[in-house]
Amino acid sequence: MLSAGIVGLPNVGKSTLFSAITNLQVEIANYPFATIEPNAGIVNVIDERLDKLASLIKPDKVTHTTFRFVDIAGLVKGASKGEGLGNQFLANIREVDLICHVVRCYEDKKIVHVNNQVDPVFDFEIIVNELIQADIEVVNTRIGKIKRKAESGDKQSKEEYQLLAPVLQGLQQNQMVLHLVNEVDLKKLKSLNLLTAKPILVVANVSEADLSNLDHNPHLTQLNQFLKQHNLPHAIPVCALLENELSSLDANGRQDWLKELGLSDYQGLNQLIKTAYDAIGLWSFFTFGKQEVRAWAFKKGWLAPQCAGEIHTDFERGFIKVEVISWNQLYELKSLQEAKKQGLVRLRGQGLRDARWWCVSL
């Protein structure tokens, strides 16, 4: 199962956020390194399309897609050299597929900041620099192993060296691997498991008061300007404390409470989970029947047989064709039979690539 790792400096709200996402009560404390061993939890990916299909079909069971979030202990400056149990924490980051980097964007004198001041850009750079330093060490080690063979004319070693040399140079200039190579070369580097080759989302932990007017939060504005300059997506604003309080409520209770607070448009965790799901390279298709309406995760770029294999391995091996219908057409017509009458149920073969809009009747 693909996973997203929640990282950041100590005391920025990582464990509070993790508790809210996974509805698990992990240790939350006002001191560094409250988390040492990583906590892990499986989360549902909320999908309005699935909910609409379920409201139409009224099945016995509704099943969302899921993926894994991991709460990784707070990193500190010097982690790449072993400071603050850094080696252990960096190893934990290597195990995840996506980095969710939490930075603090609110003032509160009661909550200790590891650097004694709130500066999200500085905090972000500390973590990224540690990841870069760890990658430099890995790439340097690999170059040391292949350089002699590359210079002697070994074709494979020469090609790898020609790829790694500019990567090392870019890392030494504080650039992330993600921005140094194309997708093809990124796949070639996969075996090195470089930290800055992983997609990264930045989560801005803001106060509840900030949510009604995020434009007035100078820390968030500063952070987003920095991220834009470095070709990274804007931070996702989340109030971890509020989300932790909301986590015990169902969807209707959550919406009612947010409405009472004047925050009806606030997406918070749902936005984070959906964005992480997309950034990690996952899409969904749907199966439906009276017993169950279900969303299935698949990797972007998969063909129909690979998607079918998620339901059952026999389906992939024996795949020839499949009847599909667009989920929105099914929802609008309210009936599979009516969709068939209108010729909207289509027979698709092995070349079907973009399955994210399709429903399959089981």
PDB file of C-alpha atoms in Angstrom, residues 156-295:
ATOM      1  CA  GLN A 156      25.837   0.790 -18.001  1.00  0.00           C
ATOM      2  CA  SER A 157      28.111   2.445 -15.432  1.00  0.00           C
ATOM      3  CA  LYS A 158      28.891   5.289 -17.824  1.00  0.00           C
ATOM      4  CA  GLU A 159      25.187   6.003 -18.409  1.00  0.00           C
ATOM      5  CA  GLU A 160      24.492   5.952 -14.678  1.00  0.00           C
ATOM      6  CA  TYR A 161      27.437   8.236 -13.968  1.00  0.00           C
ATOM      7  CA  GLN A 162      26.267  10.698 -16.637  1.00  0.00           C
ATOM      8  CA  LEU A 163      22.888  10.787 -14.905  1.00  0.00           C
ATOM      9  CA  LEU A 164      24.212  11.071 -11.349  1.00  0.00           C
ATOM     10  CA  ALA A 165      26.949  13.676 -11.874  1.00  0.00           C
ATOM     11  CA  PRO A 166      24.566  16.580 -12.702  1.00  0.00           C
ATOM     12  CA  VAL A 167      22.161  15.371  -9.993  1.00  0.00           C
ATOM     13  CA  LEU A 168      24.956  15.635  -7.435  1.00  0.00           C
ATOM     14  CA  GLN A 169      25.868  19.091  -8.708  1.00  0.00           C
ATOM     15  CA  GLY A 170      22.252  20.231  -8.399  1.00  0.00           C
ATOM     16  CA  LEU A 171      21.943  18.820  -4.882  1.00  0.00           C
ATOM     17  CA  GLN A 172      25.103  20.657  -3.874  1.00  0.00           C
ATOM     18  CA  GLN A 173      23.359  23.839  -5.044  1.00  0.00           C
ATOM     19  CA  ASN A 174      20.430  23.039  -2.708  1.00  0.00           C
ATOM     20  CA  GLN A 175      18.075  21.858  -5.456  1.00  0.00           C
ATOM     21  CA  MET A 176      15.677  18.957  -4.964  1.00  0.00           C
ATOM     22  CA  VAL A 177      16.076  15.898  -7.191  1.00  0.00           C
ATOM     23  CA  LEU A 178      12.398  16.287  -8.131  1.00  0.00           C
ATOM     24  CA  HIS A 179      13.329  19.466 -10.018  1.00  0.00           C
ATOM     25  CA  LEU A 180      16.575  18.189 -11.526  1.00  0.00           C
ATOM     26  CA  VAL A 181      15.428  15.303 -13.732  1.00  0.00           C
ATOM     27  CA  ASN A 182      12.502  14.310 -15.938  1.00  0.00           C
ATOM     28  CA  GLU A 183      10.073  11.475 -15.191  1.00  0.00           C
ATOM     29  CA  VAL A 184      12.066   8.941 -17.221  1.00  0.00           C
ATOM     30  CA  ASP A 185      15.289   9.662 -15.319  1.00  0.00           C
ATOM     31  CA  LEU A 186      13.378   9.775 -12.040  1.00  0.00           C
ATOM     32  CA  LYS A 187      12.410   6.129 -12.595  1.00  0.00           C
ATOM     33  CA  LYS A 188      16.064   5.255 -13.240  1.00  0.00           C
ATOM     34  CA  LEU A 189      16.956   6.762  -9.851  1.00  0.00           C
ATOM     35  CA  LYS A 190      14.215   4.878  -7.994  1.00  0.00           C
ATOM     36  CA  SER A 191      16.565   2.203  -6.623  1.00  0.00           C
ATOM     37  CA  LEU A 192      18.524   4.897  -4.735  1.00  0.00           C
ATOM     38  CA  ASN A 193      15.334   5.915  -2.875  1.00  0.00           C
ATOM     39  CA  LEU A 194      16.359   9.572  -2.773  1.00  0.00           C
ATOM     40  CA  LEU A 195      14.364  11.675  -0.322  1.00  0.00           C
ATOM     41  CA  THR A 196      14.032  14.793  -2.476  1.00  0.00           C
ATOM     42  CA  ALA A 197      12.876  12.710  -5.440  1.00  0.00           C
ATOM     43  CA  LYS A 198       9.610  12.067  -3.593  1.00  0.00           C
ATOM     44  CA  PRO A 199       6.623  14.342  -4.285  1.00  0.00           C
ATOM     45  CA  ILE A 200       6.115  16.837  -1.478  1.00  0.00           C
ATOM     46  CA  LEU A 201       3.050  18.636  -0.117  1.00  0.00           C
ATOM     47  CA  VAL A 202       3.364  21.486   2.352  1.00  0.00           C
ATOM     48  CA  VAL A 203       0.720  21.698   5.078  1.00  0.00           C
ATOM     49  CA  ALA A 204       0.371  25.071   6.799  1.00  0.00           C
ATOM     50  CA  ASN A 205      -0.852  24.550  10.362  1.00  0.00           C
ATOM     51  CA  VAL A 206      -2.864  27.694  11.108  1.00  0.00           C
ATOM     52  CA  SER A 207      -5.029  28.817  14.018  1.00  0.00           C
ATOM     53  CA  GLU A 208      -8.811  28.511  14.020  1.00  0.00           C
ATOM     54  CA  ALA A 209      -9.073  32.311  13.938  1.00  0.00           C
ATOM     55  CA  ASP A 210      -7.015  32.384  10.721  1.00  0.00           C
ATOM     56  CA  LEU A 211      -9.449  30.174   8.815  1.00  0.00           C
ATOM     57  CA  SER A 212     -12.017  32.926   8.310  1.00  0.00           C
ATOM     58  CA  ASN A 213      -9.452  35.113   6.511  1.00  0.00           C
ATOM     59  CA  LEU A 214      -6.315  33.256   5.455  1.00  0.00           C
ATOM     60  CA  ASP A 215      -5.105  36.211   3.372  1.00  0.00           C
ATOM     61  CA  HIS A 216      -4.436  38.061   6.631  1.00  0.00           C
ATOM     62  CA  ASN A 217      -1.993  35.423   7.889  1.00  0.00           C
ATOM     63  CA  PRO A 218       1.471  36.877   7.110  1.00  0.00           C
ATOM     64  CA  HIS A 219       3.209  33.556   7.759  1.00  0.00           C
ATOM     65  CA  LEU A 220       1.055  31.754   5.182  1.00  0.00           C
ATOM     66  CA  THR A 221       1.521  34.547   2.639  1.00  0.00           C
ATOM     67  CA  GLN A 222       5.293  34.449   3.109  1.00  0.00           C
ATOM     68  CA  LEU A 223       5.346  30.663   2.798  1.00  0.00           C
ATOM     69  CA  ASN A 224       3.278  30.568  -0.401  1.00  0.00           C
ATOM     70  CA  GLN A 225       5.431  33.227  -2.036  1.00  0.00           C
ATOM     71  CA  PHE A 226       8.499  31.128  -1.253  1.00  0.00           C
ATOM     72  CA  LEU A 227       6.913  27.922  -2.560  1.00  0.00           C
ATOM     73  CA  LYS A 228       5.885  29.619  -5.804  1.00  0.00           C
ATOM     74  CA  GLN A 229       9.453  30.833  -6.348  1.00  0.00           C
ATOM     75  CA  HIS A 230      10.670  27.241  -5.959  1.00  0.00           C
ATOM     76  CA  ASN A 231       8.073  25.632  -8.285  1.00  0.00           C
ATOM     77  CA  LEU A 232       6.208  23.931  -5.460  1.00  0.00           C
ATOM     78  CA  PRO A 233       2.410  23.938  -5.013  1.00  0.00           C
ATOM     79  CA  HIS A 234       0.853  26.320  -2.499  1.00  0.00           C
ATOM     80  CA  ALA A 235       0.586  25.108   1.075  1.00  0.00           C
ATOM     81  CA  ILE A 236      -2.651  23.446   2.151  1.00  0.00           C
ATOM     82  CA  PRO A 237      -4.036  25.409   5.131  1.00  0.00           C
ATOM     83  CA  VAL A 238      -5.229  23.183   7.965  1.00  0.00           C
ATOM     84  CA  CYS A 239      -6.015  23.894  11.608  1.00  0.00           C
ATOM     85  CA  ALA A 240      -4.725  20.685  13.199  1.00  0.00           C
ATOM     86  CA  LEU A 241      -6.249  21.489  16.596  1.00  0.00           C
ATOM     87  CA  LEU A 242      -9.717  22.093  15.148  1.00  0.00           C
ATOM     88  CA  GLU A 243      -9.437  19.006  12.948  1.00  0.00           C
ATOM     89  CA  ASN A 244      -8.570  16.906  15.975  1.00  0.00           C
ATOM     90  CA  GLU A 245     -11.716  18.156  17.717  1.00  0.00           C
ATOM     91  CA  LEU A 246     -13.818  17.464  14.605  1.00  0.00           C
ATOM     92  CA  SER A 247     -12.430  13.965  14.085  1.00  0.00           C
ATOM     93  CA  SER A 248     -14.949  12.311  16.425  1.00  0.00           C
ATOM     94  CA  LEU A 249     -17.898  13.604  14.356  1.00  0.00           C
ATOM     95  CA  ASP A 250     -19.510  12.080  11.268  1.00  0.00           C
ATOM     96  CA  ALA A 251     -19.660  14.055   8.005  1.00  0.00           C
ATOM     97  CA  ASN A 252     -22.960  15.762   8.871  1.00  0.00           C
ATOM     98  CA  GLY A 253     -21.827  16.638  12.397  1.00  0.00           C
ATOM     99  CA  ARG A 254     -18.581  18.048  11.028  1.00  0.00           C
ATOM    100  CA  GLN A 255     -20.407  20.227   8.504  1.00  0.00           C
ATOM    101  CA  ASP A 256     -22.868  21.469  11.136  1.00  0.00           C
ATOM    102  CA  TRP A 257     -20.057  22.465  13.490  1.00  0.00           C
ATOM    103  CA  LEU A 258     -18.110  24.228  10.734  1.00  0.00           C
ATOM    104  CA  LYS A 259     -21.272  26.073   9.708  1.00  0.00           C
ATOM    105  CA  GLU A 260     -21.771  27.194  13.303  1.00  0.00           C
ATOM    106  CA  LEU A 261     -18.195  28.524  13.291  1.00  0.00           C
ATOM    107  CA  GLY A 262     -18.815  30.370  10.010  1.00  0.00           C
ATOM    108  CA  LEU A 263     -16.394  28.062   8.177  1.00  0.00           C
ATOM    109  CA  SER A 264     -18.727  26.214   5.775  1.00  0.00           C
ATOM    110  CA  ASP A 265     -16.221  26.470   2.894  1.00  0.00           C
ATOM    111  CA  TYR A 266     -13.306  25.085   4.891  1.00  0.00           C
ATOM    112  CA  GLN A 267     -12.043  21.820   3.356  1.00  0.00           C
ATOM    113  CA  GLY A 268      -8.993  21.196   5.535  1.00  0.00           C
ATOM    114  CA  LEU A 269      -8.312  17.493   5.915  1.00  0.00           C
ATOM    115  CA  ASN A 270     -10.489  16.451   2.989  1.00  0.00           C
ATOM    116  CA  GLN A 271      -8.455  18.708   0.721  1.00  0.00           C
ATOM    117  CA  LEU A 272      -5.206  17.370   2.157  1.00  0.00           C
ATOM    118  CA  ILE A 273      -6.215  13.714   1.754  1.00  0.00           C
ATOM    119  CA  LYS A 274      -7.484  14.207  -1.808  1.00  0.00           C
ATOM    120  CA  THR A 275      -4.392  16.179  -2.810  1.00  0.00           C
ATOM    121  CA  ALA A 276      -2.100  13.575  -1.262  1.00  0.00           C
ATOM    122  CA  TYR A 277      -3.981  10.789  -3.065  1.00  0.00           C
ATOM    123  CA  ASP A 278      -3.516  12.580  -6.385  1.00  0.00           C
ATOM    124  CA  ALA A 279       0.113  13.565  -5.731  1.00  0.00           C
ATOM    125  CA  ILE A 280       0.991  10.000  -4.808  1.00  0.00           C
ATOM    126  CA  GLY A 281      -0.125   9.012  -8.312  1.00  0.00           C
ATOM    127  CA  LEU A 282      -3.489   7.381  -7.592  1.00  0.00           C
ATOM    128  CA  TRP A 283      -6.861   7.588  -9.342  1.00  0.00           C
ATOM    129  CA  SER A 284     -10.118   5.709  -8.712  1.00  0.00           C
ATOM    130  CA  PHE A 285     -12.650   3.712 -10.690  1.00  0.00           C
ATOM    131  CA  PHE A 286     -15.923   2.300  -9.356  1.00  0.00           C
ATOM    132  CA  THR A 287     -17.781  -0.986  -9.225  1.00  0.00           C
ATOM    133  CA  PHE A 288     -21.437  -1.122  -8.278  1.00  0.00           C
ATOM    134  CA  GLY A 289     -24.186  -3.567  -7.447  1.00  0.00           C
ATOM    135  CA  LYS A 290     -26.873  -4.005  -4.808  1.00  0.00           C
ATOM    136  CA  GLN A 291     -24.433  -5.601  -2.385  1.00  0.00           C
ATOM    137  CA  GLU A 292     -21.669  -3.006  -2.660  1.00  0.00           C
ATOM    138  CA  VAL A 293     -20.628   0.248  -4.296  1.00  0.00           C
ATOM    139  CA  ARG A 294     -16.869   0.474  -4.175  1.00  0.00           C
ATOM    140  CA  ALA A 295     -14.016   2.743  -5.247  1.00  0.00           C
TER     141      ALA A 295
END
